[in-house]
XYZ file of C-alpha atoms in Angstrom:
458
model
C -26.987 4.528 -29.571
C -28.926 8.108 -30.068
C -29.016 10.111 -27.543
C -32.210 11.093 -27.889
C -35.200 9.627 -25.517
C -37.528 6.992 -26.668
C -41.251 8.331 -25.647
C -43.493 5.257 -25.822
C -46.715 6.110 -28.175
C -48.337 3.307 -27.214
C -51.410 4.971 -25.515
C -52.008 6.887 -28.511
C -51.870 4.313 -30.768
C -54.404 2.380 -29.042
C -57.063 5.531 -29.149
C -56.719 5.783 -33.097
C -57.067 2.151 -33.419
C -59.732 2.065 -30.668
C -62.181 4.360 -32.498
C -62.369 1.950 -35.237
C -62.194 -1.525 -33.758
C -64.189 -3.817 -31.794
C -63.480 -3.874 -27.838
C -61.994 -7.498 -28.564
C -59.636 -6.382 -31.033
C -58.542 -2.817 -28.886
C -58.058 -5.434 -26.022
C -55.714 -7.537 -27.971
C -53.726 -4.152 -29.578
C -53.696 -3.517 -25.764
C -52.054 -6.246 -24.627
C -49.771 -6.772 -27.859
C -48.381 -2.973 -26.489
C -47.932 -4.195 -23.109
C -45.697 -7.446 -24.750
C -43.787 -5.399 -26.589
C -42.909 -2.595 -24.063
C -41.972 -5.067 -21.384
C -40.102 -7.245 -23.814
C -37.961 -3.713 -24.846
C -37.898 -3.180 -20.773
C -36.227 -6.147 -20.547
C -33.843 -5.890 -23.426
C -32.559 -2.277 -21.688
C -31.870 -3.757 -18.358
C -30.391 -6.735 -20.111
C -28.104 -4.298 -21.832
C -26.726 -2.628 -19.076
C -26.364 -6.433 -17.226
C -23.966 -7.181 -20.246
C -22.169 -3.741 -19.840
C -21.443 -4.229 -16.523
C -20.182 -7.677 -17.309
C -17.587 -6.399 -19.616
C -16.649 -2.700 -18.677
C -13.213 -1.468 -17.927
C -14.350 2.071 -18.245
C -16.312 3.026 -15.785
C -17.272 6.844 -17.710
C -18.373 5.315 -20.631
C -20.500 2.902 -18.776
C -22.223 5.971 -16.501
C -22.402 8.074 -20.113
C -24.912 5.103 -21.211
C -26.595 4.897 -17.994
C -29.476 8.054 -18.603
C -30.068 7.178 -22.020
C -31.562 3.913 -20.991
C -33.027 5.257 -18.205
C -35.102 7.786 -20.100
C -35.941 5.079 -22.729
C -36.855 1.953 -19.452
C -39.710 4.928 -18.134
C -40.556 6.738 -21.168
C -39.327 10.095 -20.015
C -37.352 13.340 -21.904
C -35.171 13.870 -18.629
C -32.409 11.442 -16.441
C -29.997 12.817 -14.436
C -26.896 10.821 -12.996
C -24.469 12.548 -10.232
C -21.969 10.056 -8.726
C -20.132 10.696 -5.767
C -16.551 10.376 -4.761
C -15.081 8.065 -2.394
C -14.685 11.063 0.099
C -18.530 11.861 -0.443
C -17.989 15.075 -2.681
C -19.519 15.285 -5.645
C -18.013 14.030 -8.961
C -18.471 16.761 -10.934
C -16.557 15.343 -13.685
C -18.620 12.067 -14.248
C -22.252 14.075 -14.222
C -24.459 12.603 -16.914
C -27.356 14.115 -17.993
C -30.354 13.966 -21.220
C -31.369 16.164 -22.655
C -27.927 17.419 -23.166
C -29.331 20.547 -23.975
C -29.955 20.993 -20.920
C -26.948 19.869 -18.743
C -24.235 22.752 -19.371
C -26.665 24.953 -17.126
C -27.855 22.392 -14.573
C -23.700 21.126 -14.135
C -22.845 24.823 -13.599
C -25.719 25.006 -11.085
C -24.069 21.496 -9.270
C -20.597 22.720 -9.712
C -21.376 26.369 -7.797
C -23.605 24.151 -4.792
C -20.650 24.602 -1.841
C -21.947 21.612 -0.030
C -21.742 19.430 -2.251
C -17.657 20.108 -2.413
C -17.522 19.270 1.926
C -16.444 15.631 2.651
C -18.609 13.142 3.688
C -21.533 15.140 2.129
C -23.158 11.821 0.619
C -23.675 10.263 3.814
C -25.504 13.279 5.366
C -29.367 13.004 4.139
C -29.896 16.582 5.538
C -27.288 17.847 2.664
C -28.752 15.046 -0.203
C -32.506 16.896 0.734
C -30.987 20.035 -0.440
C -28.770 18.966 -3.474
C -32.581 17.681 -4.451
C -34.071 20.973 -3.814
C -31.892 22.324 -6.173
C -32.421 20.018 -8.754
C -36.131 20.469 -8.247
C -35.869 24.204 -8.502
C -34.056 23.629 -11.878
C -36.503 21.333 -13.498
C -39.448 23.884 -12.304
C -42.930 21.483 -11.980
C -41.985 18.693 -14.101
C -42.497 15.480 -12.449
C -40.301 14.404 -10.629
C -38.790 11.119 -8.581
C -34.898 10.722 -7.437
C -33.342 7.517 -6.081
C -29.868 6.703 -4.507
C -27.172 4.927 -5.591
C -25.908 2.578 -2.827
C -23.082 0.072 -2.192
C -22.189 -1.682 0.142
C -24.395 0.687 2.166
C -22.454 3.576 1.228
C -24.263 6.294 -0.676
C -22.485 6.869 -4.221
C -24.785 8.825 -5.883
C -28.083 10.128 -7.345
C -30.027 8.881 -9.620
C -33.326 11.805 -10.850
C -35.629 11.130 -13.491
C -37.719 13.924 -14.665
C -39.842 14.725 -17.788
C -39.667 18.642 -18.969
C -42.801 18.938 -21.354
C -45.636 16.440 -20.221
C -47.337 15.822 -17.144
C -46.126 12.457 -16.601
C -46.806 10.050 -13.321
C -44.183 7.416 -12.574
C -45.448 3.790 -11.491
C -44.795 1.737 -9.031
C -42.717 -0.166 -12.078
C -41.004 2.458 -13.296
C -39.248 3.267 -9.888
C -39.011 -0.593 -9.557
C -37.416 -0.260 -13.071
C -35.311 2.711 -12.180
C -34.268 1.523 -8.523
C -32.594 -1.606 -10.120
C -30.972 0.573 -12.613
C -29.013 2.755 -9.962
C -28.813 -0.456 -7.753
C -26.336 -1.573 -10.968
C -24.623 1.558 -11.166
C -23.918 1.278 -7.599
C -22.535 -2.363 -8.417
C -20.590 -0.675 -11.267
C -18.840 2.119 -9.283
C -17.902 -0.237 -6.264
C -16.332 -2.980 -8.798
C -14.130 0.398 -10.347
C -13.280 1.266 -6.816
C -12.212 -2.326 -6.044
C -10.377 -2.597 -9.140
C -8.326 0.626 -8.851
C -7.411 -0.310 -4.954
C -6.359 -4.005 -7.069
C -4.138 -2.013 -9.470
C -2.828 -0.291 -6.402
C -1.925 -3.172 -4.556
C -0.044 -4.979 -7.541
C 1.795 -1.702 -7.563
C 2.728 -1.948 -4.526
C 3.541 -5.557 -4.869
C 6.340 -4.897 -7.562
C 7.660 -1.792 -5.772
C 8.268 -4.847 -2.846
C 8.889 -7.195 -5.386
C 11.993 -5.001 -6.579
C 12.939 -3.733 -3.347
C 13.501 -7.342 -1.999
C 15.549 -8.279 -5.231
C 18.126 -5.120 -4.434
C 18.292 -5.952 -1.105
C 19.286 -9.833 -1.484
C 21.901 -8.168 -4.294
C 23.123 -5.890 -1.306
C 23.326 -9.414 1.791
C 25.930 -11.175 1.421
C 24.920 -15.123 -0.193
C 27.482 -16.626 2.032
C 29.677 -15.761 4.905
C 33.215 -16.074 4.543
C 36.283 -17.845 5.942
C 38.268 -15.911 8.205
C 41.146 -17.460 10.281
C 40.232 -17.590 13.898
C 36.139 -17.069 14.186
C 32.828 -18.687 12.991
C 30.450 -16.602 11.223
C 26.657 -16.709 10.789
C 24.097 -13.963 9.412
C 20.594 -13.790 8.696
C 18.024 -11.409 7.255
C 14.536 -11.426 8.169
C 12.600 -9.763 5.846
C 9.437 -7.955 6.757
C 6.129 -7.368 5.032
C 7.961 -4.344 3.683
C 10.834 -4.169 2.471
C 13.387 -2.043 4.441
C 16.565 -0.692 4.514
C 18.843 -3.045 6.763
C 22.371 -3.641 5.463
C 25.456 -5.978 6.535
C 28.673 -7.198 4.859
C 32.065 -8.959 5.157
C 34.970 -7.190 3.148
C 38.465 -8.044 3.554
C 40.629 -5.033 3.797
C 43.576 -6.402 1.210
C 41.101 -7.892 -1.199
C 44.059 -8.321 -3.403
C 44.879 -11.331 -0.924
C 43.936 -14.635 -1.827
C 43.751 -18.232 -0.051
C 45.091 -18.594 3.616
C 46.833 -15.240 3.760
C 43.429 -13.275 2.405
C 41.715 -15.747 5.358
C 44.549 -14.311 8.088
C 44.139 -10.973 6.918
C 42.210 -7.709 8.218
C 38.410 -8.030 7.702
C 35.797 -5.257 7.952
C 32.596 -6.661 9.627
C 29.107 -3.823 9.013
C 26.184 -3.999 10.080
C 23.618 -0.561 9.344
C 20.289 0.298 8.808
C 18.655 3.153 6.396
C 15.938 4.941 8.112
C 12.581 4.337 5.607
C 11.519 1.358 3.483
C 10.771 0.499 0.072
C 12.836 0.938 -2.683
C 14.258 4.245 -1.818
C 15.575 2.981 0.965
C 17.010 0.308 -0.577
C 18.921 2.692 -3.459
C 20.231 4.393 -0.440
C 21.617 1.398 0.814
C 23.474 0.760 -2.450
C 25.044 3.922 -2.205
C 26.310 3.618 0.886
C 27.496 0.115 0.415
C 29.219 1.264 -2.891
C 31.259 4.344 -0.366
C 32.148 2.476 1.918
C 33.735 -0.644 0.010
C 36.002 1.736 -0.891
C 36.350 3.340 1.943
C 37.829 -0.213 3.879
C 40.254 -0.128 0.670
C 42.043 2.805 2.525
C 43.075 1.101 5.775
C 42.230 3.779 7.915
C 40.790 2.840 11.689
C 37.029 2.787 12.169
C 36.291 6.143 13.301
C 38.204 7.713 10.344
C 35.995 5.504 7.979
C 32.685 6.606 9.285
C 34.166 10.427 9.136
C 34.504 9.959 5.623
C 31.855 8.003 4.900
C 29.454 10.647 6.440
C 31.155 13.672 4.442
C 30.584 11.892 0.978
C 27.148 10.970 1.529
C 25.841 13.788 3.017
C 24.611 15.696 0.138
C 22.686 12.434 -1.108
C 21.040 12.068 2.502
C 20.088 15.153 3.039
C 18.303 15.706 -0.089
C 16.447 12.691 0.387
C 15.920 13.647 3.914
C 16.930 9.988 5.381
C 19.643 8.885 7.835
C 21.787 5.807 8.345
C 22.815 4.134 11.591
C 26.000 1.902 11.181
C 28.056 0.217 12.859
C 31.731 -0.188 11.657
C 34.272 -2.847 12.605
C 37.645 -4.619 11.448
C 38.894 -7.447 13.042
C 42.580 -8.546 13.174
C 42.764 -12.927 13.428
C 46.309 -12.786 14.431
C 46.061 -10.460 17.456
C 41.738 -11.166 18.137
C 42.247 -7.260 18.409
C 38.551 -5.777 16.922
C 38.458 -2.082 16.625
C 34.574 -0.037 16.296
C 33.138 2.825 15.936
C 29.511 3.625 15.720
C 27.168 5.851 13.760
C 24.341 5.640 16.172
C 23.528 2.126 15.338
C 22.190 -0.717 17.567
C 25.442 -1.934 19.781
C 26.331 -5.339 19.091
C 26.639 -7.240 22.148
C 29.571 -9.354 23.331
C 29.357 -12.483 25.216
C 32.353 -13.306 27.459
C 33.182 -16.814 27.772
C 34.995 -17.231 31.035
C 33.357 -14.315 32.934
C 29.871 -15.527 31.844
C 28.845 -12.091 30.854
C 27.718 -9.923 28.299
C 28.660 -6.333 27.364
C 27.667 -3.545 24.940
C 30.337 -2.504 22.251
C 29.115 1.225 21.843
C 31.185 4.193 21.337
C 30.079 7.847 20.516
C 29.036 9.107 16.912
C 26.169 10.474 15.284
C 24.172 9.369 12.688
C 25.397 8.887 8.658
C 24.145 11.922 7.271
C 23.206 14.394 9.939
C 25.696 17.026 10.519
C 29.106 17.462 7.947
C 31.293 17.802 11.251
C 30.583 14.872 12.965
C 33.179 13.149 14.486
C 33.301 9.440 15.694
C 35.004 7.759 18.090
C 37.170 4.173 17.862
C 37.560 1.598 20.595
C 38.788 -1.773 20.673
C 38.430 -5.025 22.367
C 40.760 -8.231 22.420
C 38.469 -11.105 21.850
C 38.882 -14.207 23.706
C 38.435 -17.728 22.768
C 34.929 -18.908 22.696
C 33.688 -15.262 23.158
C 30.237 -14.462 20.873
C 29.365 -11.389 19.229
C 26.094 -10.567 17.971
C 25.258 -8.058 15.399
C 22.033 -6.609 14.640
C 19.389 -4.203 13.993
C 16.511 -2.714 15.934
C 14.015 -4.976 13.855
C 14.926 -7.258 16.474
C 14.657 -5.559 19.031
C 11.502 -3.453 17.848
C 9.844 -6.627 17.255
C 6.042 -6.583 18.565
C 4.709 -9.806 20.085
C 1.218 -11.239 20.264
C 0.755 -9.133 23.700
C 2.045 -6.133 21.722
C 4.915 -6.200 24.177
C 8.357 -4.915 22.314
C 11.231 -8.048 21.889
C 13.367 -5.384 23.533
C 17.279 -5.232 23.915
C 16.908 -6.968 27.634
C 15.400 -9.939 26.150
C 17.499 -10.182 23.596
C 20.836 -9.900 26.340
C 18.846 -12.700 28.177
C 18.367 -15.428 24.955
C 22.152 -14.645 24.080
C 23.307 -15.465 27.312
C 21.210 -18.754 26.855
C 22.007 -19.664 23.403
C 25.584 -19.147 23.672
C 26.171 -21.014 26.608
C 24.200 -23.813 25.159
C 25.614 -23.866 21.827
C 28.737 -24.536 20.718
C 28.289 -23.116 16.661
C 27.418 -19.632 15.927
C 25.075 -20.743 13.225
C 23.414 -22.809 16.059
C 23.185 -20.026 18.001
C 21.484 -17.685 15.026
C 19.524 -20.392 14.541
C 18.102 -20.254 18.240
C 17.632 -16.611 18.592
C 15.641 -16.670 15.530
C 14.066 -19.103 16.882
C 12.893 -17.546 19.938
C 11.760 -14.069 17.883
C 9.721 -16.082 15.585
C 8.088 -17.199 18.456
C 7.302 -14.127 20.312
C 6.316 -12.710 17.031
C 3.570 -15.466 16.255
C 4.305 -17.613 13.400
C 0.934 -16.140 11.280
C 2.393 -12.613 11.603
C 5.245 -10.270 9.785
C 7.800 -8.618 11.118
C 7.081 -4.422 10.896
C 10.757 -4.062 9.748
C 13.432 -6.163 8.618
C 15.076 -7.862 11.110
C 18.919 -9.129 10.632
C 21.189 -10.865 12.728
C 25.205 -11.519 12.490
C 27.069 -13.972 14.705
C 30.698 -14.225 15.408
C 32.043 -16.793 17.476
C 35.770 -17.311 18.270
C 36.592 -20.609 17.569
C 38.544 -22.589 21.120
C 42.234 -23.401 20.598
């Protein structure tokens, strides 16, 4: 399409033929004019209907936008200045015929300071001077300007102008022009909507991935060790974050009953962050410290060593790791910890009816080279429960925007493990009882996961 501006001669046309014809025949040259300009009217908008029907580019459809508009009125001069979503002006998207014209009048635009402040599209006081200057530019050409609006935001200008002729715009030709820059505005809001789409699928694969490393990181299936009953659980939330736990027998060379009998490492940690990074970091770490259990040193020694080989990694991504290291010995019922600032599990006593923390001091994975960590131990009794987990559970939000908190959590132990007799029974319930404070309709703000060790009774 030519760039240059279709001037309708229809007026003169109907004085030359006027001056030789009869009024009936100037009458019917008249209206045959009339036909055919509103026929081509309606072939312009049409055009720019189907445009914005099939456009993926939403520059090349506001490039097209003043040449119709200066062929719809009949006018040498259309302006177009879109805003962005911030309400500065788009410099880069400015259309403009004549062209000759717009390398001075953009310059003019790109040097007017307001029109680089945010929000300056909604303020009407700052529009009434952006049309000042375009007034000043055009001199006393005629002159009419309309917004472009959706979804009652302001998105741009529209001006139409004529440089050379005294020309007065109709009632139809704003009509005409109005429902050109009301299709604009449907144009730049369908763009906006499709980027924040092409955002949101991003963001849905980034999750997408995220969740497929982190169910390669769980564990599918607890395992058999002599002595105890095990049960674990991941709750995944809307995002995917960074919560870790494992099983990992200490002589993996074992196999069968004596592999069952022997020394297992039980984990549980959490990466500070979500999303995939978090979940890279979690690899890493779970990578370290399987071979870390390979060396059979005590708990406290592991997370030492653990925290000097990751460091560099952590602190360059500027994350930290909570963890919570155990190994627990069937033949004795001897478990040995040490923590890394993580969550401490909680231990239910079965003949004193009580539960009690299993903490001991440490300081995070990753936040000083010379930390140091400290190791205690507990003999386990039969029917005793432990519970594992992270502070999703804990940091859980309810309906009332009350916190799940660690008290409640003590409180639904004590319940579930007096009631049942199986720790999957008992993950089952406490799981249970979050989803419920939680609100079935409504996700979790962080992963939450749960690990349950019963003893078994003699």
């Amino acid at each position: 399409m030519s760039n240059k501006p279709y001037i309708s001669d229809s007026k003169e046309s109907f004085k030359n033929f006027s001056e030789q014809s009869s009024p009936y025949e100037s009458l019917r040259l008249l209206l045959d004019n009339l036909s055919k300009e509103q026929k081509r009217n309606q072939e312009l908008l049409a055009s720019i209907s189907y445009v914005l029907r099939s456009f993926t580019n939403l520059d090349r459809f506001l490039e097209f936008i003043p040449v119709v508009v200066s062929r719809l009125v009949g006018v040498k001069g259309t302006l177009l200045i879109p805003f962005h979503i911030d309400g500065t002006v788009s410099i880069e998207q400015i259309q403009m015929v004549p062209l000759n014209y717009s390398e001075s009048l953009i310059n003019e635009i790109l040097n007017f300071p307001l029109g680089h402040e945010r929000g300056f599209g909604s303020d009407p006081n700052r529009l009434k001077e952006l049309d000042k200057l375009i007034q000043s530019f055009i001199l006393n050409s005629p002159f009419f300007v309309t917004s472009v609006v959706a979804r009652g935001k302001e998105r741009g200008r529209l001006y139409v102008f004529d440089l050379n002729s005294p020309f007065v715009f109709s009632n139809i030709h704003r009509r005409n022009v109005q429902l050109v820059a009301d299709l604009v505005g449907v144009a730049i809001e369908y763009d906006l909507l499709f980027q924040q789409i092409k955002y949101y699928e991003s963001v849905e694969r980034q999750v997408s991935i995220g969740g497929e490393i982190q169910s390669q990181l769980l564990p599918d299936h607890c395992p058999v060790i002599k002595g105890v009953e095990l049960a674990a659980h991941c709750r995944p939330a809307f995002q995917v974050g960074g919560d870790y736990y494992d099983f990992m027998p200490t002589k993996p060379e074992l196999t069968g009953k004596a592999k069952e009998g022997g020394r297992w490492a039980l984990v549980v940690g959490d990466v500070m962050g979500k999303g995939i990074p978090a979940c890279l970091l979690m690899t890493m770490l779970r990578g370290m410290l399987r071979a870390e259990v390979l060396t059979g040193l005590p708990p406290d020694r592991i997370l030492h060593d653990l925290n000097q080989l990751a460091l560099d990694d952590l602190s360059q991504s500027h994350r930290f790791v909570t963890l919570f290291y155990s190994d627990f010995d069937p033949e004795s019922r001897k478990l040995r910890f040490a923590n890394a600032a993580h969550n401490p599990p909680l231990l239910w006593r079965s003949k004193q009816k009580e539960i009690i923390r299993l903490d001991s001091l440490g300081l995070l994975i990753g936040l000083e080279s010379e930390a140091e960590y400290v190791c205690g131990e507990v003999l386990l009794d039969y029917g005793d429960v432990i519970l594992y987990y992270t502070d999703g559970v804990t940091e859980a939000m309810g309906l009332t925007g009350e916190r799940f908190n660690e008290k409640r959590l003590i409180a639904l132990l004590d319940e579930s493990a007096r009631k049942f007799s199986k720790s999957q029974e008992i993950l089952d319930n406490l799981f249970y009882r979050l989803d419920r404070f939680v609100g079935i309709n409504h996700h979790l703000e962080d992963d939450a996961s749960m690990v349950v060790l019963k003893v078994q009774n003699q």
